PDB file of C-alpha atoms in Angstrom:
ATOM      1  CA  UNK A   1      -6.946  58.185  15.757  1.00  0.00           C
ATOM      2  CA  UNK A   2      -5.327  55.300  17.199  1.00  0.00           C
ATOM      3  CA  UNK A   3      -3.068  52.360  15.198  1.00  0.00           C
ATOM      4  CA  UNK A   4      -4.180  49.164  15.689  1.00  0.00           C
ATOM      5  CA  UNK A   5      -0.835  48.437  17.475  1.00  0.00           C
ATOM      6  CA  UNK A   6      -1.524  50.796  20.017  1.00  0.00           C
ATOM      7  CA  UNK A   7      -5.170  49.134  20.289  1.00  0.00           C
ATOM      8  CA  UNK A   8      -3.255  45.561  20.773  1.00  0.00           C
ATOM      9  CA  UNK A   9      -1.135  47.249  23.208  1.00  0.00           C
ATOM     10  CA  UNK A  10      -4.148  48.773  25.238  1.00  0.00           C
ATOM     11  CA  UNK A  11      -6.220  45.821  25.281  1.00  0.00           C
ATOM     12  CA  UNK A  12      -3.562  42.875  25.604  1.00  0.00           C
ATOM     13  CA  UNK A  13      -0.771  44.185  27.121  1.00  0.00           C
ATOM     14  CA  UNK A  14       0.247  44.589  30.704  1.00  0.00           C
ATOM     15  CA  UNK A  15       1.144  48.655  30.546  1.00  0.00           C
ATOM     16  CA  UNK A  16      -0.872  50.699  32.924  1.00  0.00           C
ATOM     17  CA  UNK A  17      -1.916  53.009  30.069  1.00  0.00           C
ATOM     18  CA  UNK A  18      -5.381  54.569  30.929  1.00  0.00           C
ATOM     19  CA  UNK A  19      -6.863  56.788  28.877  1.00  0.00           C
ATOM     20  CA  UNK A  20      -8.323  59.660  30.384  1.00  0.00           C
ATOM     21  CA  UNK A  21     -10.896  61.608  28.261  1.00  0.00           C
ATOM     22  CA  UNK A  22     -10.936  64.905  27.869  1.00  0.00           C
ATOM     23  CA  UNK A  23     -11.193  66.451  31.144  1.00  0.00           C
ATOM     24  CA  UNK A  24      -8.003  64.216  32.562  1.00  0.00           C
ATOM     25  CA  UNK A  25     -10.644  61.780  34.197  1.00  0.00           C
ATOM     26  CA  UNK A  26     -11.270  58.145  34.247  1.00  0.00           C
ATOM     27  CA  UNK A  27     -14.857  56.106  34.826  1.00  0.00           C
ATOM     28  CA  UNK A  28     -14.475  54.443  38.604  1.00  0.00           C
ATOM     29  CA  UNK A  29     -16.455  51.456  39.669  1.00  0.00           C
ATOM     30  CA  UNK A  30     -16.429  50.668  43.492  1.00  0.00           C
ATOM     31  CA  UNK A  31     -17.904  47.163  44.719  1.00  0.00           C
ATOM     32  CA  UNK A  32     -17.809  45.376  48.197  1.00  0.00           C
ATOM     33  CA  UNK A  33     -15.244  42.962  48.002  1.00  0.00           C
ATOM     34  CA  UNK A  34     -17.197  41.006  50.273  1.00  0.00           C
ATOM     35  CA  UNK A  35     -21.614  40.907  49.050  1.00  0.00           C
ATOM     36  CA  UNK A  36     -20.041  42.250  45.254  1.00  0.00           C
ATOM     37  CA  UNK A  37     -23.159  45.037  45.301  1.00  0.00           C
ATOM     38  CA  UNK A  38     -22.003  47.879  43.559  1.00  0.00           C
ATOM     39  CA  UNK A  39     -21.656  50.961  46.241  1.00  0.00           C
ATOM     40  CA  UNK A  40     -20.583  53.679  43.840  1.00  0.00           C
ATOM     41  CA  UNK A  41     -19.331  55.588  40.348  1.00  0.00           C
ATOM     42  CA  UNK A  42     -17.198  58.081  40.407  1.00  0.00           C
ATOM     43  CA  UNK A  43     -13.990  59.538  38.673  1.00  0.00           C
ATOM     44  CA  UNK A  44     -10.399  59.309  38.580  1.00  0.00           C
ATOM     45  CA  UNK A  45      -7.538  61.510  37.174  1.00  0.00           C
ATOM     46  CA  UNK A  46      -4.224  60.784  36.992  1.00  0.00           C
ATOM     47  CA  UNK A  47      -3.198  61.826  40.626  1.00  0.00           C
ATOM     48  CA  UNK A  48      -6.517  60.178  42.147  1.00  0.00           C
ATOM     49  CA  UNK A  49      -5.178  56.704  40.181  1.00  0.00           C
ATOM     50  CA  UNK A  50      -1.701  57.078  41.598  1.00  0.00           C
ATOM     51  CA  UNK A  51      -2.295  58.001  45.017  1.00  0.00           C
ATOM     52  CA  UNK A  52      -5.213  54.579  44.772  1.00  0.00           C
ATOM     53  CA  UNK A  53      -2.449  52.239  43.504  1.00  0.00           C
ATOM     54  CA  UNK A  54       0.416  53.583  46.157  1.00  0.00           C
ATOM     55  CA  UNK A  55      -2.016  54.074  49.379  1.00  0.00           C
ATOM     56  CA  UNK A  56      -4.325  51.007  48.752  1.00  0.00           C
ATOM     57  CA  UNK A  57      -7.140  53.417  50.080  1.00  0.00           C
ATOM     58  CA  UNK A  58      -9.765  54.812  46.983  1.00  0.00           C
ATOM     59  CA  UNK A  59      -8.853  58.342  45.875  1.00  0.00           C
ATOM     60  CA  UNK A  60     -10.933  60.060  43.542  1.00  0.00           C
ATOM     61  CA  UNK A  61     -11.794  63.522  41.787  1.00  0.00           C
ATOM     62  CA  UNK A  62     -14.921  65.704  42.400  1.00  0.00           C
ATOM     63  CA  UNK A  63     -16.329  66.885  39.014  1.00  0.00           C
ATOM     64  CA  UNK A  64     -18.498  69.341  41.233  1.00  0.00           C
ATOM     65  CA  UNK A  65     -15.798  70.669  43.537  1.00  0.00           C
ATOM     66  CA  UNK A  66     -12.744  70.043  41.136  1.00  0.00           C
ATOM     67  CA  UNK A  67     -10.912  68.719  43.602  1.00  0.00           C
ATOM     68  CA  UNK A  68      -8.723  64.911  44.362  1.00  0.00           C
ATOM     69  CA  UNK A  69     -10.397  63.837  47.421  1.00  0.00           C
ATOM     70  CA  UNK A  70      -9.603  60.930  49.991  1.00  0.00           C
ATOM     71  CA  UNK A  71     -12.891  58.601  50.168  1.00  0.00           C
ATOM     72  CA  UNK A  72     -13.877  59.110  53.757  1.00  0.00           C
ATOM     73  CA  UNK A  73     -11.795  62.070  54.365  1.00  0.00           C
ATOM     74  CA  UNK A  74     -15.083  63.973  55.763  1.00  0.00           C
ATOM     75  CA  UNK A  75     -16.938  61.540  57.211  1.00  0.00           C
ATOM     76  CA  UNK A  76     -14.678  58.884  57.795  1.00  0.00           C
ATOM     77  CA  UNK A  77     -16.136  56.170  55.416  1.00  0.00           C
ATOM     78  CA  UNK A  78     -12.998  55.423  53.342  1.00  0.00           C
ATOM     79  CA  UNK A  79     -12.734  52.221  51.143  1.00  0.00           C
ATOM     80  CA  UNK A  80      -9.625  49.862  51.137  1.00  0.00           C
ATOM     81  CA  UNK A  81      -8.798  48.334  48.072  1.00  0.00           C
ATOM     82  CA  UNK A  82      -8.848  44.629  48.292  1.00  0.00           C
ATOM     83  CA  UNK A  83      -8.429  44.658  44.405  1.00  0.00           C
ATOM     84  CA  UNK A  84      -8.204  46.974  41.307  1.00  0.00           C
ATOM     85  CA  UNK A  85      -8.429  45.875  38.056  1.00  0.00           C
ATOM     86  CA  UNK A  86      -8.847  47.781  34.678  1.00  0.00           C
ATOM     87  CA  UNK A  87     -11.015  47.283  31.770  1.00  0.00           C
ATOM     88  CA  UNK A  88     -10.025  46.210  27.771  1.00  0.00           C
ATOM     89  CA  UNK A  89      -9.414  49.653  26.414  1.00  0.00           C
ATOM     90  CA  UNK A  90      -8.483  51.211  29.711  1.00  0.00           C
ATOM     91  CA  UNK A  91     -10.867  53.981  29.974  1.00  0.00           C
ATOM     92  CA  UNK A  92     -12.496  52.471  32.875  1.00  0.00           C
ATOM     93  CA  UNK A  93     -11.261  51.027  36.492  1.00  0.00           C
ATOM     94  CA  UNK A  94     -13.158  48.660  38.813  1.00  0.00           C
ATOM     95  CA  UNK A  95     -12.156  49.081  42.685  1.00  0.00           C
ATOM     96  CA  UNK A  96     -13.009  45.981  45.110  1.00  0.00           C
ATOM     97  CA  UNK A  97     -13.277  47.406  48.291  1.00  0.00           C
ATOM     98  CA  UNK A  98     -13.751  47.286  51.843  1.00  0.00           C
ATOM     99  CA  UNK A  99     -16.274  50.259  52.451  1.00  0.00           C
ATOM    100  CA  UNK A 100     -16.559  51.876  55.947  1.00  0.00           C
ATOM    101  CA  UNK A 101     -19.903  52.873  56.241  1.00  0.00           C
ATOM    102  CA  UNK A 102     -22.086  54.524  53.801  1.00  0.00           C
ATOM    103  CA  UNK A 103     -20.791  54.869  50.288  1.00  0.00           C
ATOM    104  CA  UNK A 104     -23.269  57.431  49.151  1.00  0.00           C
ATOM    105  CA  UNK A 105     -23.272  60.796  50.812  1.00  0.00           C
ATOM    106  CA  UNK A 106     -27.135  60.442  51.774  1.00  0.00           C
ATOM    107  CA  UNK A 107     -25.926  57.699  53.949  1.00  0.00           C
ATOM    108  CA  UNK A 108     -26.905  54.531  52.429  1.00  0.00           C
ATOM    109  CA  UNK A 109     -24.329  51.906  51.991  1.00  0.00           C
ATOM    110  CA  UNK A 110     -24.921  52.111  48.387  1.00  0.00           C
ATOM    111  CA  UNK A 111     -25.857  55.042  46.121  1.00  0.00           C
ATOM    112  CA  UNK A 112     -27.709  52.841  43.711  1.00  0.00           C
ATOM    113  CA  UNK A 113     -30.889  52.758  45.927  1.00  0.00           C
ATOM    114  CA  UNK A 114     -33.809  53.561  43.769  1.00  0.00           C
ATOM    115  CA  UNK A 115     -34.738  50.786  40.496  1.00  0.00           C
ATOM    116  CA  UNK A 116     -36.349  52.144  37.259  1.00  0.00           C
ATOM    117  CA  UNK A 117     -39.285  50.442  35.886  1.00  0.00           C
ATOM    118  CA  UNK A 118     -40.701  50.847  32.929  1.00  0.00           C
ATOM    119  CA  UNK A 119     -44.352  52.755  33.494  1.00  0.00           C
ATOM    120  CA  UNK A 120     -46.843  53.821  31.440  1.00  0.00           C
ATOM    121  CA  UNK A 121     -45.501  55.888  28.984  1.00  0.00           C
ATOM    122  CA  UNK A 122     -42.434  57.278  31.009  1.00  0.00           C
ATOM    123  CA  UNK A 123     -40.119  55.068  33.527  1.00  0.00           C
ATOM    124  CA  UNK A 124     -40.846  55.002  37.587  1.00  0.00           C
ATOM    125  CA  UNK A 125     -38.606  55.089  40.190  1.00  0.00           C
ATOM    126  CA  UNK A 126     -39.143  53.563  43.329  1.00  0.00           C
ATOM    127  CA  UNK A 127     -36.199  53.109  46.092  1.00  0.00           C
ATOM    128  CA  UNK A 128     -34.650  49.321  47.209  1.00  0.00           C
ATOM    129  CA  UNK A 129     -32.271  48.553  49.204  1.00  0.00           C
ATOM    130  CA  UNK A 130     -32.294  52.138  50.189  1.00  0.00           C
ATOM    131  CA  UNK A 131     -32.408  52.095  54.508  1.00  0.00           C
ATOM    132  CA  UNK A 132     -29.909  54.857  55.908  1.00  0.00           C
ATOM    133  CA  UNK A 133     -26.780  53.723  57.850  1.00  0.00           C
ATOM    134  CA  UNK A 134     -25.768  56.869  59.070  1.00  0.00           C
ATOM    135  CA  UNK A 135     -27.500  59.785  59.163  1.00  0.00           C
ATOM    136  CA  UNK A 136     -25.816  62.824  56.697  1.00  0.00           C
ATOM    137  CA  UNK A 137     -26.389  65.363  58.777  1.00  0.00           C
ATOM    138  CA  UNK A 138     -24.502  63.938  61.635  1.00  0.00           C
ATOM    139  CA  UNK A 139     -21.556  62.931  59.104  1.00  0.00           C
ATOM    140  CA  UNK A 140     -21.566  66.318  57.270  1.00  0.00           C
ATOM    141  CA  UNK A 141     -23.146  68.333  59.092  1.00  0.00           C
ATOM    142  CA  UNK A 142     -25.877  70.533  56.745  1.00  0.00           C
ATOM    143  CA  UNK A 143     -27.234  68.095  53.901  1.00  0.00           C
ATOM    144  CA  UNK A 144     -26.637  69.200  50.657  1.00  0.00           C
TER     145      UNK A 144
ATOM    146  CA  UNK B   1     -25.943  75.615  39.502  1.00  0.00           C
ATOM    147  CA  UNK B   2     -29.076  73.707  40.706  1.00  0.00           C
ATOM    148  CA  UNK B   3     -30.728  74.918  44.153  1.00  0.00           C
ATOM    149  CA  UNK B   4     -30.913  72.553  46.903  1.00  0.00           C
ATOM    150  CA  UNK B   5     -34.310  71.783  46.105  1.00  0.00           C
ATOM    151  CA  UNK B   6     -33.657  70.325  42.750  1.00  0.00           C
ATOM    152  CA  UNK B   7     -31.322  68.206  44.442  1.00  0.00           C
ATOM    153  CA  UNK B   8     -33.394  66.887  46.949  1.00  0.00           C
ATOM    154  CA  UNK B   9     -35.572  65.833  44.118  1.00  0.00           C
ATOM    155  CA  UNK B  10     -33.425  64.508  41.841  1.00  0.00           C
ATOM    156  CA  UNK B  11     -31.793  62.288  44.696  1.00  0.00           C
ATOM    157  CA  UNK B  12     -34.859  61.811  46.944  1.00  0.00           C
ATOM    158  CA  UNK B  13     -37.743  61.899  44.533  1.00  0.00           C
ATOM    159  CA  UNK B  14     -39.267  59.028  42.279  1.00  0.00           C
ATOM    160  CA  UNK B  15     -38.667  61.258  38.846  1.00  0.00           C
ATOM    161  CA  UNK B  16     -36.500  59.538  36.414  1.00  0.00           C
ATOM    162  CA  UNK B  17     -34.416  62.976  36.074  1.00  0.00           C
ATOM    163  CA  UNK B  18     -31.354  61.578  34.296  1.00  0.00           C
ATOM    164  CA  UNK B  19     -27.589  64.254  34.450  1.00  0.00           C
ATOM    165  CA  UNK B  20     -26.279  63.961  30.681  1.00  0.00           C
ATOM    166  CA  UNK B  21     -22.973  65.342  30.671  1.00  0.00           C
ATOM    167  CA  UNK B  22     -21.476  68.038  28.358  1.00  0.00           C
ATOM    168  CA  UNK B  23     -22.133  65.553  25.690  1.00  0.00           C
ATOM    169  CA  UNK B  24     -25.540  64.095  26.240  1.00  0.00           C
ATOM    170  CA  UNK B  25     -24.475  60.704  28.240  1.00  0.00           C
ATOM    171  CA  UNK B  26     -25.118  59.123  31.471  1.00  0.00           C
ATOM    172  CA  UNK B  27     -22.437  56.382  32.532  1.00  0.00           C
ATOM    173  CA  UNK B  28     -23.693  52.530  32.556  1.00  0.00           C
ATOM    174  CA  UNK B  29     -22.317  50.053  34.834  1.00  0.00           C
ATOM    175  CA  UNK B  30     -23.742  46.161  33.486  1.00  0.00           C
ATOM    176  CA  UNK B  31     -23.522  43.480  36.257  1.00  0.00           C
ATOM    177  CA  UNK B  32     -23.992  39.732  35.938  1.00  0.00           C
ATOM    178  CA  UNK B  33     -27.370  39.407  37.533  1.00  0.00           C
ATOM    179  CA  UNK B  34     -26.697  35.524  38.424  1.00  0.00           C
ATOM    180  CA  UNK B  35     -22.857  36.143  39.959  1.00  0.00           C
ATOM    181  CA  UNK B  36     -22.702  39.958  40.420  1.00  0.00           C
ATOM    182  CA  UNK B  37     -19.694  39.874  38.024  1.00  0.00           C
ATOM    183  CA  UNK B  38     -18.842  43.372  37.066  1.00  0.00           C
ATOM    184  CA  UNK B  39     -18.785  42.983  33.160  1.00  0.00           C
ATOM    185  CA  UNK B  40     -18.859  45.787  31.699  1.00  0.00           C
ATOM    186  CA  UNK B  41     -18.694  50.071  31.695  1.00  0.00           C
ATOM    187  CA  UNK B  42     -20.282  51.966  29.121  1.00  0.00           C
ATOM    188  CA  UNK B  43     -22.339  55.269  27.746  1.00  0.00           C
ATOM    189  CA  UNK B  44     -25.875  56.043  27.234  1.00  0.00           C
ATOM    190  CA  UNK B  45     -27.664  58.956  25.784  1.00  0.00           C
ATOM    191  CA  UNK B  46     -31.484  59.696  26.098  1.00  0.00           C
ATOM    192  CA  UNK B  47     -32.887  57.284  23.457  1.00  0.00           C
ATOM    193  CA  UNK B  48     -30.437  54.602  24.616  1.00  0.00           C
ATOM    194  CA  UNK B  49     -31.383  54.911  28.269  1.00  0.00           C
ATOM    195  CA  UNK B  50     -35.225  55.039  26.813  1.00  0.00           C
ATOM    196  CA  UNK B  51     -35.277  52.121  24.766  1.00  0.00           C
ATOM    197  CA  UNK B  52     -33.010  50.030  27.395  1.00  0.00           C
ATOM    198  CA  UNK B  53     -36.401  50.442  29.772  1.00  0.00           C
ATOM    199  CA  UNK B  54     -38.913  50.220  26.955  1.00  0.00           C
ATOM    200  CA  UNK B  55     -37.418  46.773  25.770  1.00  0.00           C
ATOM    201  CA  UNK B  56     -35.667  45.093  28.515  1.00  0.00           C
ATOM    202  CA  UNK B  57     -32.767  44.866  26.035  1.00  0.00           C
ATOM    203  CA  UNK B  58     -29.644  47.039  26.931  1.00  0.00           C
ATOM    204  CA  UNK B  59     -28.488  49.697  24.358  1.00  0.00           C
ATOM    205  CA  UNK B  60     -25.833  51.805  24.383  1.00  0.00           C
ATOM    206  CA  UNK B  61     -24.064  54.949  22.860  1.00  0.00           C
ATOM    207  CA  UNK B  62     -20.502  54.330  21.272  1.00  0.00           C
ATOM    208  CA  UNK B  63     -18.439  57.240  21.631  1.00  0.00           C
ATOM    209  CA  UNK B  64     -16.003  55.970  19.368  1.00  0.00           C
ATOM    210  CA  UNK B  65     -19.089  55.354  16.483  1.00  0.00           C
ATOM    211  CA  UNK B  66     -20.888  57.726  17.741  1.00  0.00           C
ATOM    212  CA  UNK B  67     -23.813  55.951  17.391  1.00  0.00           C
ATOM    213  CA  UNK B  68     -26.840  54.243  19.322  1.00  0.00           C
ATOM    214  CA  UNK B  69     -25.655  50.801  19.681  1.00  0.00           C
ATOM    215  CA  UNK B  70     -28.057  47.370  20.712  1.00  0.00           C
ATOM    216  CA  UNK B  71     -25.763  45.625  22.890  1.00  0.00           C
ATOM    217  CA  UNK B  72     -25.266  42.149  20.564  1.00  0.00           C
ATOM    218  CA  UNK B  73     -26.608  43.723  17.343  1.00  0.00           C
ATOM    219  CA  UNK B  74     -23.456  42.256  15.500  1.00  0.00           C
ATOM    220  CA  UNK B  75     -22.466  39.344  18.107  1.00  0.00           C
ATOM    221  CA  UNK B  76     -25.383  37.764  19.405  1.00  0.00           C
ATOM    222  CA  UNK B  77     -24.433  38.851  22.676  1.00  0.00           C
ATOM    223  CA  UNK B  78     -27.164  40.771  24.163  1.00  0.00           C
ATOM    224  CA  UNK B  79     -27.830  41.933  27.604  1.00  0.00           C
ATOM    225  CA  UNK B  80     -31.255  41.014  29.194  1.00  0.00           C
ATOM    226  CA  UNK B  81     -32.198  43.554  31.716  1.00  0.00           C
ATOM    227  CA  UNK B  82     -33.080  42.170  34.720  1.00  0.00           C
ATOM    228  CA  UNK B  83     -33.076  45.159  37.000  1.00  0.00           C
ATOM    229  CA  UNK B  84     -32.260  48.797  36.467  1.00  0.00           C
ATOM    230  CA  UNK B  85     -31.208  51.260  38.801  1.00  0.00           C
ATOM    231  CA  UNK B  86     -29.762  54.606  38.943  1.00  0.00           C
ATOM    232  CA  UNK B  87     -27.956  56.334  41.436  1.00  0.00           C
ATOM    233  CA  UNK B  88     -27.859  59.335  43.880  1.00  0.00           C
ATOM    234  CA  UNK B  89     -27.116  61.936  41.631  1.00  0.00           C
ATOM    235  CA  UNK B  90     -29.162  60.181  38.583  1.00  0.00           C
ATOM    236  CA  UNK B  91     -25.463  60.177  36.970  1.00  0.00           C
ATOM    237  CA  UNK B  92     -25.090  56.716  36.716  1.00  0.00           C
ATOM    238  CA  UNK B  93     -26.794  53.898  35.515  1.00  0.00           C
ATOM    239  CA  UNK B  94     -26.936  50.042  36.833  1.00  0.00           C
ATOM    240  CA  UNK B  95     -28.048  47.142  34.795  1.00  0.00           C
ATOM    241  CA  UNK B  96     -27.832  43.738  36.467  1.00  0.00           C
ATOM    242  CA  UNK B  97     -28.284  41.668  33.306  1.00  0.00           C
ATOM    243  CA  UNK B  98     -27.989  38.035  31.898  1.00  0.00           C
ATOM    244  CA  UNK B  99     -25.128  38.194  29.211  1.00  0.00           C
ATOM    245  CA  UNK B 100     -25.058  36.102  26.503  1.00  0.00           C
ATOM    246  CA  UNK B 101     -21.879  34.826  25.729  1.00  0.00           C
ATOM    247  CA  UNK B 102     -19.061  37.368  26.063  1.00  0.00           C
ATOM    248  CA  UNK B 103     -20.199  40.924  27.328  1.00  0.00           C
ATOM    249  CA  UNK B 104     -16.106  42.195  26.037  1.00  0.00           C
ATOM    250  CA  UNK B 105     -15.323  42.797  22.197  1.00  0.00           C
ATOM    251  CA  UNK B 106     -11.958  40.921  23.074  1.00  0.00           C
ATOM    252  CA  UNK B 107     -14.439  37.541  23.598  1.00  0.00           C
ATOM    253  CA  UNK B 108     -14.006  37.571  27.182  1.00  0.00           C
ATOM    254  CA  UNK B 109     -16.914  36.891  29.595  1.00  0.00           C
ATOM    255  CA  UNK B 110     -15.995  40.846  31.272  1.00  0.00           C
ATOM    256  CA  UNK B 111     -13.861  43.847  30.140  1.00  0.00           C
ATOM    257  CA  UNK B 112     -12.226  43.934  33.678  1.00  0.00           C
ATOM    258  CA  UNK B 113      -9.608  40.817  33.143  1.00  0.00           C
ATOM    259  CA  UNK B 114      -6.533  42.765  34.045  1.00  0.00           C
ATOM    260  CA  UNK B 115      -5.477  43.629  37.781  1.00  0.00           C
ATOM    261  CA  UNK B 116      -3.331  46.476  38.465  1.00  0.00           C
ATOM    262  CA  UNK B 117      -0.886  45.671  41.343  1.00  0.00           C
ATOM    263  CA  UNK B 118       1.864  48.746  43.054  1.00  0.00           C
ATOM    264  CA  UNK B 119       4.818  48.222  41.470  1.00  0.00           C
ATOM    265  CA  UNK B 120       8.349  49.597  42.059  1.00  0.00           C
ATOM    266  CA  UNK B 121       7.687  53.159  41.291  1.00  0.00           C
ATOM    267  CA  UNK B 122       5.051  52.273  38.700  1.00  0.00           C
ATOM    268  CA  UNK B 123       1.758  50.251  38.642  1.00  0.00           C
ATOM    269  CA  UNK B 124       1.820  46.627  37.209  1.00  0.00           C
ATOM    270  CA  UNK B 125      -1.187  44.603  34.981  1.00  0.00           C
ATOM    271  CA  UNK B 126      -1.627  40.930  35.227  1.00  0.00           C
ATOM    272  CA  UNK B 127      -4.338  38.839  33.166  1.00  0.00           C
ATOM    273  CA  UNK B 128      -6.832  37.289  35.146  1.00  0.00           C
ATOM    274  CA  UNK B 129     -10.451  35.748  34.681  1.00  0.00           C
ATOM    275  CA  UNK B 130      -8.931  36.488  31.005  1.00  0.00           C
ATOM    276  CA  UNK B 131      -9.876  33.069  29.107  1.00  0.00           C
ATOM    277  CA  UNK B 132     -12.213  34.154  26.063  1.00  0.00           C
ATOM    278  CA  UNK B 133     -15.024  32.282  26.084  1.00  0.00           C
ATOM    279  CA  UNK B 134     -15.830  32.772  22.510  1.00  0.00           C
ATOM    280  CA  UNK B 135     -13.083  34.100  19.307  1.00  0.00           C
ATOM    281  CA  UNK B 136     -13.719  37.638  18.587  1.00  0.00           C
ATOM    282  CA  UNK B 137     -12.458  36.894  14.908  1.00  0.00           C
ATOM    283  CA  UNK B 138     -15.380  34.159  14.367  1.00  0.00           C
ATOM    284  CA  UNK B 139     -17.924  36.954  15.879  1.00  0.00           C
ATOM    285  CA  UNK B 140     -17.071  39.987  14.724  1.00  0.00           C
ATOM    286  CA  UNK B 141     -14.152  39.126  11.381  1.00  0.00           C
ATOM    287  CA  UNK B 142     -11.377  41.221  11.637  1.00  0.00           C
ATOM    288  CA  UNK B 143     -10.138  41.805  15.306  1.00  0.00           C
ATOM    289  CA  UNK B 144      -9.752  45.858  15.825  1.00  0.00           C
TER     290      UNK B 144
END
């Protein structure tokens, strides 16, 4: 467990401390600096939040392919950071960025394209905001 | 591993088919819905994410209680849903929400009220959008 001093230290001071959980990652939070919609979540760990701070351009890690990764590297659609903030007890990181194209890999700009309702008895989906801007099979090739 | 036709589903279909990770929880990202303000980054597991869309009132798991959590069940700070969303991969959750008060423990408005600039050789915080807006002493006692 953690002292309150460390706590104090965490929250109010100005350390770059994160605190990665158990797998060595960190929550990541991309908006447009510009509209502020949220584009994206995805993960950090510690060589994803270095190379982000030093390069100005969004690194992260795949959970799936357990790999760092260079947003865009595949299809070009990389984010610069315009500003990078972190949250009270540093276990989470907010990205503003410039986004190239399509955050999400099914080519929207956003990968938050479908809103849940409340139905009867269960919740419904239905999609918004959820046009393509590039097509993934021309960015990727096979879409998986 | 899932087969590429539970994928399509899960990010093409209109199932609410939420991921729970290793530990039963889906990441939550709560928006201002008035300003778009990122406020906040947090957990939910299946009967938090359920009774967020049966009430309209966002709750929460705390990993560090481990315990289901009403957003402003000790503050008065609750979160009114005004739109949900989840993402792509049904990994991640969006709630654009009016906040009452301060969505932070520390009695700021947000979590996010440190930047992180380069540095030399190491990254730098600095407070901003940091005013609290309400004492976290008067609302919760003790500050930890």
């Amino acid at each position: 467990m953690s002292n309150s001093a460390d706590i104090d230290d965490r929250e109010e001071g100005l350390t770059l401390n994160p605190k990665f959980d158990a797998s060595g990652l960190i929550t990541c939070v991309a908006t447009d600096a510009a509209s502020g919609e949220l584009l994206m979540v995805a993960h950090m760990n510690d060589e994803a939040l270095r190379k982000t701070v030093e390069s100005g351009e969004a690194w992260y890690f795949s959970r799936s392919r357990n790999a760092l990764w260079r947003k865009g590297e595949t299809s070009g659609h990389t984010q610069r950071v315009v500003e990078m903030r972190i949250d009270c007890d540093q276990d989470a990181v907010w990205l503003r960025v410039e986004q190239k194209g399509a955050a999400c890999h099914t080519g929207r700009r956003s990968c938050f394209y479908r809103r849940v309702d409340a139905g009867k008895g269960r919740a419904e989906l239905s999609f918004v905001d959820a046009d393509r801007v590039v097509d993934p099979e021309t960015v990727y090739g096979k879409h998986t």
